[in-house]
Coordinates of C-alpha atoms in Angstrom, one line a residue:
Chain A
M28 CA -0.1 0.0 0.0
R29 CA 1.4 3.3 -0.9
Q30 CA 0.0 7.0 -1.3
T31 CA 1.3 10.2 -2.5
I32 CA -0.2 13.7 -3.1
I33 CA 0.4 15.3 -6.3
R34 CA 0.2 19.2 -7.1
I35 CA -1.3 20.4 -10.3
S36 CA -0.8 24.0 -11.0
T37 CA -3.7 25.5 -13.2
S38 CA -4.2 28.6 -15.0
G39 CA -7.8 28.9 -16.0
A40 CA -10.7 26.7 -16.7
G41 CA -9.9 23.4 -18.8
L42 CA -8.6 20.0 -18.7
Y43 CA -4.9 19.3 -17.4
E44 CA -3.6 15.9 -18.1
F45 CA -1.4 13.9 -15.4
T46 CA -1.6 10.3 -16.8
E47 CA 2.1 10.1 -17.0
R48 CA 2.7 11.1 -13.2
V49 CA 0.0 8.4 -12.3
R50 CA 2.0 5.7 -14.4
R51 CA 5.3 6.7 -12.7
F52 CA 3.7 6.4 -9.3
V53 CA 2.5 2.9 -10.2
D54 CA 5.9 2.0 -11.4
E55 CA 7.5 3.2 -8.3
S56 CA 5.2 1.4 -6.1
C57 CA 6.3 -2.0 -7.7
V58 CA 2.6 -3.2 -7.3
E59 CA 2.0 -6.0 -9.9
T60 CA -1.8 -6.5 -9.2
G61 CA -3.8 -4.0 -7.2
L62 CA -6.3 -1.1 -7.5
L63 CA -5.1 2.7 -7.9
T64 CA -7.5 5.2 -6.3
V65 CA -7.4 8.9 -7.5
F66 CA -9.1 11.5 -5.4
V67 CA -9.5 15.2 -5.7
R68 CA -9.2 17.4 -2.6
H69 CA -11.3 20.4 -3.9
T70 CA -15.0 21.2 -4.6
S71 CA -14.4 23.5 -7.5
C72 CA -12.4 21.3 -9.8
S73 CA -12.9 17.7 -10.6
L74 CA -11.5 14.3 -12.1
M75 CA -12.2 13.1 -15.7
I76 CA -11.0 10.0 -18.0
Q77 CA -11.2 11.2 -21.6
E78 CA -9.7 10.8 -25.0
N79 CA -6.1 12.1 -25.2
A80 CA -5.8 11.7 -29.0
D81 CA -7.5 14.9 -30.3
V82 CA -7.1 18.0 -28.2
D83 CA -10.5 19.2 -29.8
V84 CA -12.3 16.8 -27.5
Q85 CA -11.1 18.5 -24.5
R86 CA -12.0 21.8 -26.0
D87 CA -15.5 20.8 -26.8
L88 CA -15.9 19.1 -23.3
S89 CA -15.0 22.6 -21.7
A90 CA -17.4 24.3 -24.0
F91 CA -20.2 22.0 -23.2
F92 CA -19.9 22.5 -19.5
H93 CA -19.6 26.2 -20.0
R94 CA -22.9 26.3 -22.1
L95 CA -24.8 24.1 -19.5
V96 CA -23.6 26.2 -16.5
P97 CA -22.5 29.6 -17.6
P98 CA -20.9 32.1 -15.2
S99 CA -23.4 33.3 -12.4
D100 CA -23.4 36.8 -14.1
D101 CA -25.0 35.5 -17.1
P102 CA -28.8 36.4 -17.3
S103 CA -29.9 32.8 -17.3
M104 CA -28.0 32.2 -13.9
G105 CA -29.9 34.9 -12.0
W106 CA -31.3 32.2 -9.4
V107 CA -27.8 31.8 -7.9
V108 CA -27.4 33.0 -4.5
H109 CA -23.8 32.0 -3.6
R110 CA -22.0 34.7 -5.5
H111 CA -19.4 36.3 -3.2
E112 CA -16.4 34.4 -4.5
G113 CA -17.0 35.5 -8.2
P114 CA -19.2 34.5 -11.0
D115 CA -17.0 31.3 -11.8
D116 CA -17.5 29.9 -8.3
M117 CA -20.9 28.6 -7.8
P118 CA -20.7 27.2 -11.6
A119 CA -17.5 25.3 -10.5
H120 CA -19.1 23.6 -7.8
I121 CA -21.9 22.7 -10.0
K122 CA -19.7 21.3 -12.7
S123 CA -17.7 19.4 -10.0
A124 CA -21.1 17.8 -8.9
L125 CA -21.7 16.7 -12.5
T126 CA -18.2 14.8 -12.8
Q127 CA -16.1 12.8 -10.5
T128 CA -14.4 13.1 -7.3
S129 CA -12.5 9.9 -7.3
I130 CA -11.9 7.3 -10.0
G131 CA -10.6 3.6 -9.2
I132 CA -8.4 1.9 -11.9
P133 CA -7.3 -1.6 -11.6
V134 CA -3.6 -2.4 -11.9
S135 CA -2.3 -5.5 -13.6
D136 CA 1.1 -6.6 -14.7
G137 CA 2.2 -3.3 -12.9
Q138 CA 0.5 -1.3 -15.3
V139 CA -2.8 0.8 -14.8
M140 CA -5.4 -0.8 -17.0
L141 CA -6.5 2.4 -18.9
G142 CA -8.0 1.8 -22.2
T143 CA -5.8 2.9 -25.4
W144 CA -7.2 6.4 -25.7
Q145 CA -8.0 7.0 -22.2
G146 CA -5.9 9.9 -20.2
L147 CA -6.4 11.0 -16.8
Y148 CA -7.4 14.9 -16.3
L149 CA -7.8 17.3 -13.7
F150 CA -10.9 19.3 -14.8
E151 CA -10.2 23.0 -13.5
H152 CA -13.6 25.0 -13.2
R153 CA -12.2 28.3 -11.8
A154 CA -10.8 31.1 -13.9
N155 CA -8.0 32.1 -11.6
P156 CA -4.7 30.0 -11.1
H157 CA -4.9 27.4 -8.5
R158 CA -2.7 24.8 -7.1
R159 CA -4.7 21.7 -6.9
E160 CA -3.9 18.4 -4.7
V161 CA -4.6 15.1 -6.3
V162 CA -4.2 11.9 -3.8
L163 CA -2.9 8.8 -5.5
H164 CA -3.4 5.6 -3.4
I165 CA -2.3 2.3 -4.6
G166 CA -3.2 -1.2 -2.7
Chain B
M10 CA -11.2 -4.7 6.7
R11 CA -14.4 -3.4 8.1
Q12 CA -17.9 -2.5 7.0
T13 CA -20.8 -0.9 8.3
I14 CA -24.3 0.3 6.9
I15 CA -25.4 3.7 8.0
R16 CA -29.0 4.9 7.9
I17 CA -30.0 8.4 6.9
S18 CA -33.4 9.6 7.3
T19 CA -34.4 12.1 4.7
S20 CA -37.3 14.6 4.7
G21 CA -37.4 15.9 1.0
A22 CA -35.1 16.7 -1.8
G23 CA -31.8 18.1 -0.7
L24 CA -28.2 17.6 0.6
Y25 CA -27.7 15.7 4.1
E26 CA -24.3 15.8 5.4
F27 CA -22.7 12.6 7.2
T28 CA -19.1 13.6 7.2
E29 CA -19.0 13.2 10.9
R30 CA -20.3 9.7 10.8
V31 CA -17.7 8.7 8.3
R32 CA -14.9 10.2 10.6
R33 CA -16.2 8.2 13.4
F34 CA -16.3 4.9 11.5
V35 CA -12.7 5.3 10.3
D36 CA -11.7 6.3 14.0
E37 CA -13.2 3.2 15.3
S38 CA -11.7 0.9 12.4
C39 CA -8.0 1.9 13.8
V40 CA -7.0 1.7 10.2
E41 CA -3.9 4.0 9.6
T42 CA -3.3 3.8 5.8
G43 CA -6.1 2.5 3.5
L44 CA -9.0 3.3 1.3
L45 CA -12.5 4.3 2.4
T46 CA -15.3 3.4 -0.1
V47 CA -18.6 5.0 0.3
F48 CA -21.5 3.3 -1.6
V49 CA -25.4 4.2 -1.6
R50 CA -27.8 1.4 -2.1
H51 CA -30.6 3.3 -4.1
T52 CA -31.3 4.7 -7.6
S53 CA -33.1 7.9 -6.4
C54 CA -30.6 9.4 -4.3
S55 CA -26.7 9.8 -4.7
L56 CA -23.5 10.8 -3.2
M57 CA -21.9 14.0 -3.4
I58 CA -18.6 15.8 -1.9
Q59 CA -19.0 19.5 -1.8
E60 CA -18.3 22.7 0.0
N61 CA -19.6 22.5 3.6
A62 CA -18.6 26.2 4.5
D63 CA -21.7 28.0 3.0
V64 CA -25.1 26.4 3.2
D65 CA -26.1 28.5 0.0
V66 CA -23.7 26.3 -2.0
Q67 CA -26.0 23.4 -1.2
R68 CA -29.0 25.3 -2.0
D69 CA -27.9 26.4 -5.4
L70 CA -26.7 22.9 -6.3
S71 CA -30.4 21.5 -5.5
A72 CA -31.8 24.5 -7.5
F73 CA -29.5 23.7 -10.3
F74 CA -30.5 20.1 -10.5
H75 CA -34.3 20.8 -10.1
R76 CA -33.9 23.3 -13.4
L77 CA -32.0 20.9 -15.4
V78 CA -34.4 17.8 -14.4
P79 CA -37.7 19.3 -13.5
P80 CA -40.6 17.2 -12.1
S81 CA -42.0 15.1 -14.8
D82 CA -45.5 16.9 -14.6
D83 CA -43.5 20.0 -15.9
P84 CA -44.4 20.8 -19.7
S85 CA -40.8 20.4 -20.8
M86 CA -40.8 16.9 -19.4
G87 CA -43.7 15.6 -21.6
W88 CA -41.5 12.9 -23.2
V89 CA -41.1 10.9 -19.8
V90 CA -42.7 7.6 -20.0
H91 CA -42.0 6.1 -16.3
R92 CA -44.4 8.2 -14.2
H93 CA -46.5 5.8 -11.9
E94 CA -44.2 6.5 -8.9
G95 CA -45.0 10.2 -9.0
P96 CA -43.8 13.4 -10.9
D97 CA -40.5 13.2 -8.8
D98 CA -39.4 9.6 -9.4
M99 CA -37.9 9.6 -13.0
P100 CA -36.0 13.0 -12.2
A101 CA -34.8 11.3 -9.2
H102 CA -33.2 8.5 -11.4
I103 CA -31.8 10.9 -13.8
K104 CA -30.3 13.2 -11.2
S105 CA -28.8 10.1 -9.6
A106 CA -27.3 9.2 -13.0
L107 CA -25.7 12.6 -13.3
T108 CA -24.0 12.2 -9.8
Q109 CA -22.2 9.4 -8.1
T110 CA -23.1 6.1 -6.5
S111 CA -19.6 5.5 -5.0
I112 CA -16.9 7.5 -3.8
G113 CA -13.2 6.3 -2.7
I114 CA -11.4 8.4 -0.3
P115 CA -7.7 7.4 0.8
V116 CA -7.1 7.4 4.5
S117 CA -3.6 8.4 6.1
D118 CA -2.5 8.7 9.6
G119 CA -6.0 7.3 10.6
Q120 CA -7.6 10.2 8.9
V121 CA -10.0 10.2 5.5
M122 CA -7.9 12.9 3.2
L123 CA -10.9 15.1 2.5
G124 CA -9.8 18.5 1.6
T125 CA -10.3 21.5 4.1
W126 CA -13.8 22.4 2.8
Q127 CA -15.1 19.1 1.5
G128 CA -18.0 17.4 3.3
L129 CA -19.7 14.2 2.3
Y130 CA -23.4 14.4 1.6
L131 CA -26.2 12.2 0.7
F132 CA -28.2 13.8 -2.2
E133 CA -31.9 13.1 -1.8
H134 CA -33.7 13.4 -5.0
R135 CA -37.3 12.3 -3.7
A136 CA -39.9 14.5 -2.2
N137 CA -41.4 12.0 0.2
P138 CA -39.3 11.1 3.6
H139 CA -37.0 8.0 3.1
R140 CA -34.6 6.0 5.1
R141 CA -31.5 5.6 3.0
E142 CA -28.6 3.0 3.4
V143 CA -25.1 3.9 2.8
V144 CA -22.3 1.2 3.0
L145 CA -19.0 2.2 4.4
H146 CA -16.1 0.0 3.7
I147 CA -12.3 0.4 4.8
G148 CA -9.6 -1.9 3.6
Chain C
M18 CA -7.3 -10.5 -5.1
R19 CA -8.6 -11.3 -8.8
Q20 CA -9.2 -9.5 -12.0
T21 CA -10.9 -10.2 -15.3
I22 CA -12.0 -8.5 -18.3
I23 CA -15.5 -8.9 -19.5
R24 CA -16.6 -8.0 -23.0
I25 CA -20.1 -6.6 -23.9
S26 CA -21.3 -6.3 -27.4
T27 CA -23.4 -3.4 -28.1
S28 CA -25.8 -2.6 -31.0
G29 CA -26.5 1.1 -30.7
A30 CA -26.9 3.7 -27.8
G31 CA -28.7 2.3 -24.7
L32 CA -28.1 0.6 -21.3
Y33 CA -26.9 -3.1 -21.4
E34 CA -27.2 -4.6 -18.0
F35 CA -24.3 -7.2 -16.7
T36 CA -25.1 -7.5 -13.2
E37 CA -25.4 -11.3 -13.3
R38 CA -21.8 -11.5 -14.8
V39 CA -20.7 -9.5 -11.8
R40 CA -22.3 -11.7 -9.5
R41 CA -20.9 -15.0 -10.9
F42 CA -17.3 -13.1 -11.0
V43 CA -17.8 -12.6 -7.3
D44 CA -19.0 -15.9 -6.7
E45 CA -16.1 -17.6 -8.3
S46 CA -13.6 -15.3 -6.6
C47 CA -14.7 -16.9 -3.3
V48 CA -13.9 -13.4 -1.4
E49 CA -16.1 -13.1 1.6
T50 CA -15.6 -9.5 2.6
G51 CA -13.9 -7.1 0.2
L52 CA -14.5 -4.5 -2.5
L53 CA -15.3 -4.9 -6.0
T54 CA -14.4 -2.3 -8.4
V55 CA -15.8 -2.1 -12.0
F56 CA -13.9 0.2 -14.4
V57 CA -14.7 0.7 -18.3
R58 CA -11.7 1.0 -20.8
H59 CA -13.5 3.5 -23.0
T60 CA -14.3 7.1 -23.3
S61 CA -17.5 7.0 -25.3
C62 CA -19.3 4.6 -23.1
S63 CA -19.8 4.7 -19.3
L64 CA -21.1 2.8 -16.3
M65 CA -24.2 3.3 -14.4
I66 CA -26.0 1.7 -11.5
Q67 CA -30.0 2.0 -12.1
E68 CA -33.3 0.6 -11.3
N69 CA -33.7 -2.7 -13.0
A70 CA -37.4 -3.2 -12.4
D71 CA -39.2 -1.0 -15.1
V72 CA -37.5 -1.1 -18.4
D73 CA -39.1 2.4 -19.1
V74 CA -36.4 3.9 -16.6
Q75 CA -33.7 2.9 -19.0
R76 CA -35.4 4.2 -21.9
D77 CA -36.1 7.6 -20.2
L78 CA -32.6 7.8 -19.1
S79 CA -31.4 7.4 -22.7
A80 CA -33.8 10.0 -23.7
F81 CA -32.8 12.5 -21.1
F82 CA -29.2 12.2 -22.3
H83 CA -30.0 12.5 -25.9
R84 CA -32.0 15.6 -25.2
L85 CA -29.4 17.2 -23.1
V86 CA -26.5 16.5 -25.6
P87 CA -28.0 15.8 -29.1
P88 CA -26.0 14.6 -32.0
S89 CA -23.5 17.3 -33.3
D90 CA -25.5 17.7 -36.7
D91 CA -28.3 19.2 -34.6
P92 CA -28.6 23.0 -35.1
S93 CA -28.0 23.4 -31.4
M94 CA -24.6 21.9 -31.5
G95 CA -23.0 24.1 -34.1
W96 CA -20.3 24.7 -31.5
V97 CA -18.7 21.6 -31.7
V98 CA -15.2 21.3 -33.2
H99 CA -14.5 17.4 -32.9
R100 CA -16.7 15.9 -35.8
H101 CA -14.6 13.6 -37.9
E102 CA -15.8 10.4 -36.3
G103 CA -19.5 11.0 -36.9
P104 CA -22.3 13.3 -35.2
D105 CA -22.6 10.6 -32.3
D106 CA -19.0 10.9 -31.3
M107 CA -18.4 14.0 -29.5
P108 CA -22.0 13.8 -27.7
A109 CA -20.6 10.3 -26.6
H110 CA -17.5 11.7 -25.0
I111 CA -19.8 14.4 -23.2
K112 CA -22.3 11.8 -21.8
S113 CA -19.3 9.7 -20.6
A114 CA -18.0 12.7 -18.7
L115 CA -21.4 13.2 -17.2
T116 CA -21.6 9.7 -15.8
Q117 CA -19.1 7.5 -14.3
T118 CA -16.1 5.5 -15.3
S119 CA -15.5 3.5 -12.3
I120 CA -17.6 2.2 -9.5
G121 CA -16.7 0.6 -6.2
I122 CA -19.3 -1.7 -4.5
P123 CA -18.5 -3.4 -1.1
V124 CA -18.7 -7.3 -0.9
S125 CA -20.1 -8.9 2.2
D126 CA -20.9 -12.6 2.9
G127 CA -19.6 -13.2 -0.6
Q128 CA -22.3 -11.0 -2.3
V129 CA -22.0 -7.6 -3.9
M130 CA -24.0 -5.1 -1.4
L131 CA -26.2 -3.8 -4.5
G132 CA -29.7 -2.4 -3.3
T133 CA -32.8 -4.5 -4.1
W134 CA -33.5 -2.4 -7.3
Q135 CA -29.8 -1.8 -8.2
G136 CA -28.4 -3.1 -11.5
L137 CA -25.3 -2.5 -13.2
Y138 CA -25.2 -1.3 -16.5
L139 CA -22.9 -0.4 -19.5
F140 CA -24.2 2.9 -21.1
E141 CA -23.2 2.9 -24.7
H142 CA -23.2 6.2 -26.3
R143 CA -22.4 5.4 -29.8
A144 CA -24.8 4.3 -32.7
N145 CA -22.6 1.7 -34.4
P146 CA -22.1 -1.8 -33.0
H147 CA -19.0 -1.8 -30.5
R148 CA -17.2 -4.5 -28.2
R149 CA -16.6 -2.9 -25.0
E150 CA -14.2 -4.0 -22.1
V151 CA -15.1 -3.6 -18.4
V152 CA -12.6 -4.5 -16.0
L153 CA -13.8 -6.4 -12.7
H154 CA -11.3 -6.1 -9.9
I155 CA -12.1 -7.9 -6.4
G156 CA -9.7 -7.5 -3.2

């Protein structure tokens, strides 16, 4: 059993891949068969496994969530009460609720069993730069 | 390895925090390093990790999901077929599908590694009172 | 600790139940107390636990996601950039992002602790037939 916290610096909303850092952690753990758990310690960013072949997929994903949950100064968001941390704050909590806080990935032959096109992403929902903490646990 | 089932009584749609009950379970398990898994045994309520500092965040989250998936007697929901358990039933299944059924949280130094502002919630989607079962597993 | 990959053949968008195959895997593993992890190795289909009593629930779920994220040749989806794999491709990635990639279910007395009405589904988001891989891990 092994754990680490990785830090991911973000500069605005969007997807930040960290698949390679996860692979390195699994390598160094020397676990052959097990379960990797990825957990994000925030409520205004989230985790996502997505296609890492075409960067347009990531752009379209961000665009979809921006359209579904616009900033709270948008006329359609007049019902939002929680506003004192800025117009991107409450939408960030909602986007987190719609995606994932933790992901479990089986490990076999010392490798995470991600599919060919699957990459692991931190999905940042805030506009300002942040330093995010993601816990990796293998056992 | 240790398991328990906790029961959460709900009285209408909304978020019900149970972070303290989870911390107590982890304490009593005496596990120093491990993985806590939280699993909800229903399809019309779900799990959510969200900010527990400002109660308006919880109110806005409920409001968002209510707007995205209104009761099935709303004119915009005329396409819904499954109606015999009431107008809040099919929307409850949809809201569950959009959120999480299980969450894994690493445990270190005998503590769940939740971030500073993270609280664990049962997200009730039904209008009538329910008694919900959530499984806690640590290993 | 035991793992397997199950293959699920799909023929168009919709929910495909595989609860019985999961129960069989848990039986054969002879694990009495543990954690089952289910992980899907794709980014255009996903996992869902839903009611398996009334098939209309599954139909309504598919209908909701189709309305929330229509094919990219729909006039409302003019903003989509990633189009070269067909009008159902980018919506499939978005629907995956809105649902789950992995689910953890505690095992007690040799049985997955699913609730009475809970069934495990692969949620296929692509129109053409696919052969999908789902990893089962128990430990």
